[in-house]
mmCIF file of C-alpha atoms in Angstrom:
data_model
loop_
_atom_site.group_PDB
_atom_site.id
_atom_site.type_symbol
_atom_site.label_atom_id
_atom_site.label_comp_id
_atom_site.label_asym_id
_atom_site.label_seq_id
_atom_site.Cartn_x
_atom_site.Cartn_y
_atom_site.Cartn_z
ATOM 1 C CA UNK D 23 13.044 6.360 4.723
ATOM 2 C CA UNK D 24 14.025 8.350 1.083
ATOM 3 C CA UNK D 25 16.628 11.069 -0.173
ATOM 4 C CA UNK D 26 15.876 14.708 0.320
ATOM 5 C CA UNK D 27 15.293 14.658 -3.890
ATOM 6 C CA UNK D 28 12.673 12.497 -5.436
ATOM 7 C CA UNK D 29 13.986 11.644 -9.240
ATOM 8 C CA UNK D 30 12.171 10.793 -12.673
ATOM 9 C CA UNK D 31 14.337 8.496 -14.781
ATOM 10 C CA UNK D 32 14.774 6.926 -18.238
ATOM 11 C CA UNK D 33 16.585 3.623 -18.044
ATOM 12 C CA UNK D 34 19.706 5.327 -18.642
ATOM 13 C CA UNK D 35 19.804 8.921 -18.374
ATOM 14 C CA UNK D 36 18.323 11.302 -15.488
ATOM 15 C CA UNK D 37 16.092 13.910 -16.827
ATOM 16 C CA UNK D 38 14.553 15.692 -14.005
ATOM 17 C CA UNK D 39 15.737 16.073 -10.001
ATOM 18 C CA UNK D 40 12.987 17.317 -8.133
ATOM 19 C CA UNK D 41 14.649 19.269 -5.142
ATOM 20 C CA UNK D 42 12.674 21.125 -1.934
ATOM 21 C CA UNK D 43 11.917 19.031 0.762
ATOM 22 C CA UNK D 44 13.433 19.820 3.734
ATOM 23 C CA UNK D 45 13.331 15.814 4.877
ATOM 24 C CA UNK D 46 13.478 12.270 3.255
ATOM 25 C CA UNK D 47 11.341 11.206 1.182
ATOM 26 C CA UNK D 48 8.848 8.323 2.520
ATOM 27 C CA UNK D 49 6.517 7.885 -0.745
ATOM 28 C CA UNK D 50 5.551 9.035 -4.152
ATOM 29 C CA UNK D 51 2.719 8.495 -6.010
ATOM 30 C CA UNK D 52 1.963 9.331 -9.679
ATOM 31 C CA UNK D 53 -1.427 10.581 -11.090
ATOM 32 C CA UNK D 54 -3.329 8.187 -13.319
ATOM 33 C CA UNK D 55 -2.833 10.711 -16.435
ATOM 34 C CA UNK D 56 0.959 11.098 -15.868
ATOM 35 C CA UNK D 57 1.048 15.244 -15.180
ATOM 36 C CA UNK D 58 1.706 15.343 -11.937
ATOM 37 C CA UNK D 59 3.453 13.615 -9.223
ATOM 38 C CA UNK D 60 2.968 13.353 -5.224
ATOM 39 C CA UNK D 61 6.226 13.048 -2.755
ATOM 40 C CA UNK D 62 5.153 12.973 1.092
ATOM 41 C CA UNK D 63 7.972 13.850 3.110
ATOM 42 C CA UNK D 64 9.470 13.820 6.728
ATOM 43 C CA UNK D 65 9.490 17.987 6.799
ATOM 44 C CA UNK D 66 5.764 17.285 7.362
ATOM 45 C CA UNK D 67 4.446 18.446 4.042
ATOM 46 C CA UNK D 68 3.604 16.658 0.911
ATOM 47 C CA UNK D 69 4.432 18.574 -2.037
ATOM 48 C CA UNK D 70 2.841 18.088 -6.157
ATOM 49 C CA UNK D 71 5.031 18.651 -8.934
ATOM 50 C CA UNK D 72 4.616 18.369 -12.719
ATOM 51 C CA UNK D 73 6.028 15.934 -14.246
ATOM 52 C CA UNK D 74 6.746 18.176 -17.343
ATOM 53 C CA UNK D 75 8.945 20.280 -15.070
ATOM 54 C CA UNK D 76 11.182 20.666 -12.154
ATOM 55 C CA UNK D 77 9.619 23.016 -10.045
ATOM 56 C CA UNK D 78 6.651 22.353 -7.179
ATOM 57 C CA UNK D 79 3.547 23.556 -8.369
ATOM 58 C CA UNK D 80 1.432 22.859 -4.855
ATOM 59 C CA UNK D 81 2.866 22.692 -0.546
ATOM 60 C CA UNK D 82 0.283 20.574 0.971
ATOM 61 C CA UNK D 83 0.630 21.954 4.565
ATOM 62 C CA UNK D 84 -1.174 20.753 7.391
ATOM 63 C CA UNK D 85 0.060 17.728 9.286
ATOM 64 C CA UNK D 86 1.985 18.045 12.004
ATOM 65 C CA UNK D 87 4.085 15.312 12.174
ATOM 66 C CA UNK D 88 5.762 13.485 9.262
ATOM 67 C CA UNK D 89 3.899 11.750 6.234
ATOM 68 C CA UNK D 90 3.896 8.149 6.264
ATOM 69 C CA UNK D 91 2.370 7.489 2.916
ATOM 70 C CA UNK D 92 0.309 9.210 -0.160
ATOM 71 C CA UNK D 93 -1.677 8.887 -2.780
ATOM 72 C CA UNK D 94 -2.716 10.638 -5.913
ATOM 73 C CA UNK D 95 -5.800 11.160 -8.170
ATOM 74 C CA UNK D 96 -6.281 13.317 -10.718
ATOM 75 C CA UNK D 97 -8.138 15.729 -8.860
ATOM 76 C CA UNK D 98 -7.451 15.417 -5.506
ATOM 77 C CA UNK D 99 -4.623 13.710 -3.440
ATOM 78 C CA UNK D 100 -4.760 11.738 -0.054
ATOM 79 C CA UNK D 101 -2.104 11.544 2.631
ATOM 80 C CA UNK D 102 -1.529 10.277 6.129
ATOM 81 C CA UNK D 103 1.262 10.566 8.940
ATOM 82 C CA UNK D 104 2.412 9.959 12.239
ATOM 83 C CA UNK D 105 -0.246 12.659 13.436
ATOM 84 C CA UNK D 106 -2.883 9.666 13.351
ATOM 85 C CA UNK D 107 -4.545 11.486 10.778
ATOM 86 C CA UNK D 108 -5.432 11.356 7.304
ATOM 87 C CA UNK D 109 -6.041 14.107 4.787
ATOM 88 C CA UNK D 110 -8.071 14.807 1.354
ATOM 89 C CA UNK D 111 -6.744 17.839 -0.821
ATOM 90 C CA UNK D 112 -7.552 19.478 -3.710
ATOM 91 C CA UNK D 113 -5.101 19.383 -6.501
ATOM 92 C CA UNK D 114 -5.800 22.385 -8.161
ATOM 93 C CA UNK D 115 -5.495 24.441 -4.949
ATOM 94 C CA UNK D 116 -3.744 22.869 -2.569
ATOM 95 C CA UNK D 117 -6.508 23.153 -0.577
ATOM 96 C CA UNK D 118 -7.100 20.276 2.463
ATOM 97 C CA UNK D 119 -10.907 19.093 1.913
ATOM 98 C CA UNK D 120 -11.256 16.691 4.753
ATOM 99 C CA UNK D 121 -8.929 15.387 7.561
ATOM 100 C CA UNK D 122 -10.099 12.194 8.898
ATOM 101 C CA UNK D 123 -9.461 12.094 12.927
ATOM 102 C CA UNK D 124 -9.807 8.489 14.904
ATOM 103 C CA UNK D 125 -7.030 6.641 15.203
ATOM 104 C CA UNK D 126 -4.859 7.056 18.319
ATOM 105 C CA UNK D 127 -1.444 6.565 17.001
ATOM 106 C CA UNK D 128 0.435 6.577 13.461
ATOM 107 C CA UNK D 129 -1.477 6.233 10.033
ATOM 108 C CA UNK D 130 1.193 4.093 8.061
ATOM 109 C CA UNK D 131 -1.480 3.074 5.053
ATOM 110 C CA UNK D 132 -3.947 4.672 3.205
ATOM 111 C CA UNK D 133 -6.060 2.706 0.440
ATOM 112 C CA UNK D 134 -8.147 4.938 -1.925
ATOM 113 C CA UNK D 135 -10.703 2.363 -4.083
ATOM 114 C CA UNK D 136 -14.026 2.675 -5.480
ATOM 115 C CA UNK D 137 -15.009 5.734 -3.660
ATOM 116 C CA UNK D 138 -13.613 3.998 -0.746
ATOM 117 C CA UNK D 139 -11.114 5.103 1.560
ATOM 118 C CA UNK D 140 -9.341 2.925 3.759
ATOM 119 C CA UNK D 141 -6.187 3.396 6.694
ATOM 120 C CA UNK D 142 -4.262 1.366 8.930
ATOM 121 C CA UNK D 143 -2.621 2.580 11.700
ATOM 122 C CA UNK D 144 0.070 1.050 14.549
ATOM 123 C CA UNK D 145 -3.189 1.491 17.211
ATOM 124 C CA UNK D 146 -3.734 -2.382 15.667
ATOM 125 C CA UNK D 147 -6.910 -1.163 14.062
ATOM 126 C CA UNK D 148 -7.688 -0.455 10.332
ATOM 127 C CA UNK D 149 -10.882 2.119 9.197
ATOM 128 C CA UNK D 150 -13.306 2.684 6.597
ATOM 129 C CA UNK D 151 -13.969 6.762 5.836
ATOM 130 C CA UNK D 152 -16.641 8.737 3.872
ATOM 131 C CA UNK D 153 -14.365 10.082 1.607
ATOM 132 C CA UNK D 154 -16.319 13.387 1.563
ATOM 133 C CA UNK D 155 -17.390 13.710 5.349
ATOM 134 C CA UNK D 156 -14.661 12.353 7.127
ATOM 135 C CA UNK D 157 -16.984 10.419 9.167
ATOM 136 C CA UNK D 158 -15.538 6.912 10.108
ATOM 137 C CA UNK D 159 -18.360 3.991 9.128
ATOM 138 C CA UNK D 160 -16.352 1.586 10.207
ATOM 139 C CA UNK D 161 -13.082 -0.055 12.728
ATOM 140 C CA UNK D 162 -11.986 -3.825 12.064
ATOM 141 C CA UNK D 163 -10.293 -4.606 15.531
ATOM 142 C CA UNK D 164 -9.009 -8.218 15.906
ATOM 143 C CA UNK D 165 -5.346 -7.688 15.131
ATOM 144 C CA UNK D 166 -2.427 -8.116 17.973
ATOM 145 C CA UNK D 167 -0.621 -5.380 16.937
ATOM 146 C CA UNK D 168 0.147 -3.082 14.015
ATOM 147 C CA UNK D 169 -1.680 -2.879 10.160
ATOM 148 C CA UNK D 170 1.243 -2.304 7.766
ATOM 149 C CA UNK D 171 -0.303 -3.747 4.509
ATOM 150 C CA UNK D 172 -3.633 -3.298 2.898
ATOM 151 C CA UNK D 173 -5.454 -4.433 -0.014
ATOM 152 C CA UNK D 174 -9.333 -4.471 -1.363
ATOM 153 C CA UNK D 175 -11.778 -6.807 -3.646
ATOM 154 C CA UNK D 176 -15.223 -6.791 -4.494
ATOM 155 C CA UNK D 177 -17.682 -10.033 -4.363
ATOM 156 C CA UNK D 178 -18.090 -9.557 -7.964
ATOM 157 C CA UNK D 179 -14.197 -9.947 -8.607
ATOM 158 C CA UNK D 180 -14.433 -13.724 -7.977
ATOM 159 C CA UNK D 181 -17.614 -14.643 -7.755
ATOM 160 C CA UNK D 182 -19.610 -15.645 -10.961
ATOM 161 C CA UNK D 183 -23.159 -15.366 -9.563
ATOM 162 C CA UNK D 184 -24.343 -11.804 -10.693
ATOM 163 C CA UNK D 185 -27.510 -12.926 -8.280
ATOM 164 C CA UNK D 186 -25.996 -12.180 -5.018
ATOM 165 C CA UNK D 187 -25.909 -8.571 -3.323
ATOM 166 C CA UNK D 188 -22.000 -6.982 -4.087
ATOM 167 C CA UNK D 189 -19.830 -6.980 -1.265
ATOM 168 C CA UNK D 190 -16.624 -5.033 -0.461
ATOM 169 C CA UNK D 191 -13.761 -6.582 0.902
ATOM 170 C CA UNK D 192 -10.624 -5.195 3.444
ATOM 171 C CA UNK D 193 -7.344 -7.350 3.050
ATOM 172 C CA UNK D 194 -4.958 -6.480 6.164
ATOM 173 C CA UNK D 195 -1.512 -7.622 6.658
ATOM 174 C CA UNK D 196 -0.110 -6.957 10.695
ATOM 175 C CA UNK D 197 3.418 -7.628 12.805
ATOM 176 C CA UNK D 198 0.889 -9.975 14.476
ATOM 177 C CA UNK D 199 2.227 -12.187 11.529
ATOM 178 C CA UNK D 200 -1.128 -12.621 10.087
ATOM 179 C CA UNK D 201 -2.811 -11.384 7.380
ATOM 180 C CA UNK D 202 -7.147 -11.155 7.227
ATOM 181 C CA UNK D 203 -9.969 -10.362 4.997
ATOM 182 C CA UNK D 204 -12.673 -8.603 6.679
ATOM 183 C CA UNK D 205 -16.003 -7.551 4.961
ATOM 184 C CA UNK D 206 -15.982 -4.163 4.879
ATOM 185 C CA UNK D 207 -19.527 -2.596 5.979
ATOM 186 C CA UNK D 208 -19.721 -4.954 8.383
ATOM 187 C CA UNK D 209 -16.276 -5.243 9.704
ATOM 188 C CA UNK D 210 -16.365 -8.807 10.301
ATOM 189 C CA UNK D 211 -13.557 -11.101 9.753
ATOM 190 C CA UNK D 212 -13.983 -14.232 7.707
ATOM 191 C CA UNK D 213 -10.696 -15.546 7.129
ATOM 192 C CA UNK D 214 -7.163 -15.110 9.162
ATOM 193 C CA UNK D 215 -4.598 -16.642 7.081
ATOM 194 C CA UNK D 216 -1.905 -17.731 9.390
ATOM 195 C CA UNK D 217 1.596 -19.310 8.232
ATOM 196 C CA UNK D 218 4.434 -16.410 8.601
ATOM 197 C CA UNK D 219 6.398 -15.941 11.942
ATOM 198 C CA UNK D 220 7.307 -12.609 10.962
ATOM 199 C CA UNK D 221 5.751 -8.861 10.118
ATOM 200 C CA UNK D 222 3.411 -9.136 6.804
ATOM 201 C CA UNK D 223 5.385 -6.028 5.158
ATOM 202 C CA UNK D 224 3.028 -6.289 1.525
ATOM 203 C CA UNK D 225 0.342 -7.615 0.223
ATOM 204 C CA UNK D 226 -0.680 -8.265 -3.801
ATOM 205 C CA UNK D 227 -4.110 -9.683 -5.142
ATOM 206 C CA UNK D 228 -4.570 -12.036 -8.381
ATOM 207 C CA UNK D 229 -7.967 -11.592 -8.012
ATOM 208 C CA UNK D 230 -9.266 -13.631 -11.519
ATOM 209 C CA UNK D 231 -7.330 -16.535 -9.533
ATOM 210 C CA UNK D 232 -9.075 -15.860 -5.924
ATOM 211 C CA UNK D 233 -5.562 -15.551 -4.637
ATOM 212 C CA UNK D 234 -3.688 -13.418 -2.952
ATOM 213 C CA UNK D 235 0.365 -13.369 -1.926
ATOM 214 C CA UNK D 236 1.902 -11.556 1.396
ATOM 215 C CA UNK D 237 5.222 -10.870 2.003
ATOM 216 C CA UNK D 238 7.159 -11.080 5.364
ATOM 217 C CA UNK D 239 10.003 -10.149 7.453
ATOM 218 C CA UNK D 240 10.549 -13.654 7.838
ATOM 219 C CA UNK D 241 12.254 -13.511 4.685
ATOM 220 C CA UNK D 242 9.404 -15.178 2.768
ATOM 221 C CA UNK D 243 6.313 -14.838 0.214
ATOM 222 C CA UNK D 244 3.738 -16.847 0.809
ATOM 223 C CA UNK D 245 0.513 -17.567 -1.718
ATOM 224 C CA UNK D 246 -3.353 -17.970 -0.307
ATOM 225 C CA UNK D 247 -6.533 -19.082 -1.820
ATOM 226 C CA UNK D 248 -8.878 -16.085 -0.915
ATOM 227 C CA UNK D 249 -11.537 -17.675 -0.384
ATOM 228 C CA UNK D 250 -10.856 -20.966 1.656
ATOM 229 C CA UNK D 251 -8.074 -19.347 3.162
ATOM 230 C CA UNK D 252 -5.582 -22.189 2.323
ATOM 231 C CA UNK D 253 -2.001 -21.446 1.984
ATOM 232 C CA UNK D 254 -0.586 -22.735 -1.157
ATOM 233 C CA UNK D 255 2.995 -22.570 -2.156
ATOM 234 C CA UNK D 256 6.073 -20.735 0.300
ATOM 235 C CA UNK D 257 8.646 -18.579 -2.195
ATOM 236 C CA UNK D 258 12.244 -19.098 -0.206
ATOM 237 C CA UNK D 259 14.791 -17.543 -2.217
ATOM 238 C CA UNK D 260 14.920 -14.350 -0.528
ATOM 239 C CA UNK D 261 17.526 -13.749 2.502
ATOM 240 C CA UNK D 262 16.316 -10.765 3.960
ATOM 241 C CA UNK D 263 12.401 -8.861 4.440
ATOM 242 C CA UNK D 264 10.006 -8.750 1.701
ATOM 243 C CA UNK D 265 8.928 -5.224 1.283
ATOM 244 C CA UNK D 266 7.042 -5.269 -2.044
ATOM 245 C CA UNK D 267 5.441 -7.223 -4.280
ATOM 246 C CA UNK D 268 3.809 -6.621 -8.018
ATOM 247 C CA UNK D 269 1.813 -9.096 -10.311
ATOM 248 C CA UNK D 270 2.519 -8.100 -13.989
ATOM 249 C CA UNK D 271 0.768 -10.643 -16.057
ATOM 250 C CA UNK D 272 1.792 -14.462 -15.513
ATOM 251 C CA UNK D 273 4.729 -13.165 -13.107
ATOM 252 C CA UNK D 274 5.118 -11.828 -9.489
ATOM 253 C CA UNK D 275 7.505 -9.290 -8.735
ATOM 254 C CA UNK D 276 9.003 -9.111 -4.857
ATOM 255 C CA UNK D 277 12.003 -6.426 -3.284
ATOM 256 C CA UNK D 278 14.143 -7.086 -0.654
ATOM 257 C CA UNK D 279 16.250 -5.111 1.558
ATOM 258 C CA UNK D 280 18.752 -8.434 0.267
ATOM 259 C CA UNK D 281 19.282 -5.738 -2.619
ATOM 260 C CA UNK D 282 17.279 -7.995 -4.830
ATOM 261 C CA UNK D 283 14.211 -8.300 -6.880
ATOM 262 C CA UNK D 284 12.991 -11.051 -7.761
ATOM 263 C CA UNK D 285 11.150 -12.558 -10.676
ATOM 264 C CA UNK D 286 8.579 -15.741 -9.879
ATOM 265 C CA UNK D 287 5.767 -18.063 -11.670
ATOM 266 C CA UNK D 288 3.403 -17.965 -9.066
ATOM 267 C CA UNK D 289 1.964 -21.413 -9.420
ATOM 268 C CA UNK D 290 5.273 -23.130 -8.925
ATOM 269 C CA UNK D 291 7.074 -20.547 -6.104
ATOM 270 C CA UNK D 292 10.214 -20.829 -8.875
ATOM 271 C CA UNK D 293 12.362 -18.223 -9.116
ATOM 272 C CA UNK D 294 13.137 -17.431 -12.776
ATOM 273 C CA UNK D 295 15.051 -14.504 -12.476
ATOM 274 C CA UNK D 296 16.873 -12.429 -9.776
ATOM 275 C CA UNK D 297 17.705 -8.534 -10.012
ATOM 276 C CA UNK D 298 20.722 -8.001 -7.896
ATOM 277 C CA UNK D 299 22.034 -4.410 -6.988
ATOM 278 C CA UNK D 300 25.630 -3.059 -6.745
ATOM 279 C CA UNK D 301 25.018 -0.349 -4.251
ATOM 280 C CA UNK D 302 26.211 -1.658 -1.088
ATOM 281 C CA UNK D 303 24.356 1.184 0.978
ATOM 282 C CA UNK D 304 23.391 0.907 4.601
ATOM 283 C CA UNK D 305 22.872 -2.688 5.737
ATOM 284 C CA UNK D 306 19.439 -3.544 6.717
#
């Protein structure tokens, strides 16, 4: 899950330990203009600090079972947990806005994009909210079991034709082993990209190049045209679960619970670098 303390680092030389939580730590997520950050937590609460400082400014109490995931905005802050809910706050009070109630078992996923807000839960279902009502305009049902990963696009992200009506996209990876991309105010599916034998962990878009990459607890990353649903290109190097993946520029980025990150040119699955650890912590 996390340690008890949720840390802001140089490259070399701590500078701040945040301390409070009465529980690991399962996420953290950093505001867009750098002042604050979010750390949702096993003790059940989520809790803001400044980054300028050690102390926590806000408690976000209300969940009653542990937090699963957050994510933070400027002005307000979303989080979900093992309550099958999800909640909206206020920053600047602390405050909870909206709780969104409909799935029947744990919320691991939220996605906040475009005024959109997004979940995916172990019920096998993902959701599209009203941000500001709560209401639920949407389930996508068709997975076999659990939504771990989630990603979004819009129709103007790869198509060129300005003429057609825009169109928002849902990208869900499941421990079905499959990952699909649903239309989102419709909820129909109109691709299931099929290929791993094991739990899609993360998902990353290159959406200029209509692709997108998942990675599995099959020990692999695999790379997909978006729209024709073709799999491209398998990335072996990895000898243990893919857990994350980042595109930054012409590279992609992957983590492992190997204790390795990895470094690859996406068009040609090589591995260019690897990124090994010396901790030799709990196996996984």
């Amino acid at each position: 899950m996390g340690s008890n303390s949720s840390t802001l680092a140089t490259t070399n030389s701590l500078i701040k330990i945040c301390r409070d939580h009465k529980g690991g730590i399962n996420w953290m997520s950093l505001s867009p203009d750098g002042c604050h950050l979010l750390t949702a937590s096993e003790d059940c609460t989520a809790r803001l600090w400044r980054t300028t400082e050690n102390q926590c400014c806000r408690v976000l109490q209300g969940h009653s079972s542990y937090i699963t995931f957050c994510h933070l905005e400027n002005e307000v802050a979303f989080t979900c947990s093992a309550d099958n809910t999800a909640r909206k706050w206020e920053v600047a009070t602390g405050q909870c806005l909206t709780v969104y109630t409909g799935h029947t078992s744990i919320v691991n996923r939220i996605l906040v994009s475009r005024n959109l807000l997004f979940s995916g839960s172990y019920d096998r279902t993902a959701r599209l909210w009203d941000v500001d009502s709560g209401r639920s305009l949407q389930e996508f049902q068709g997975h076999r079991n659990c939504v771990l990963a989630l990603a979004h696009f819009s129709s103007s992200d790869i198509l060129e034709s300005s003429d057609m009506d825009m169109k928002e996209f849902l990208v869900t990876g499941s421990t079905d082993c499959t990952v699909k991309i649903w239309e989102a105010f419709s909820a129909c599916c109109f691709q299931t990209l099929r290929g791993h034998v094991g739990a899609i962990l993360c998902i990353v878009l290159d959406v200029p190049n209509k692709e997108l990459f998942s990675g599995s607890t099959d020990y692999t990353i695999r790379r997909w045209n978006m729209v024709t649903g073709d799999q491209l290109k398998v990335f072996r190097d990895h000898q243990g679960s893919v857990i994350c993946l980042e595109m930054v520029g012409q590279h992609l980025y992957s983590g492992s619970v190997d204790r390795t990150a990895k470094c690859w040119l996406p068009d040609t699955a090589e591995c260019v670098r690897t990124y090994k650890s010396g901790w030799k912590g709990i196996g996984l």
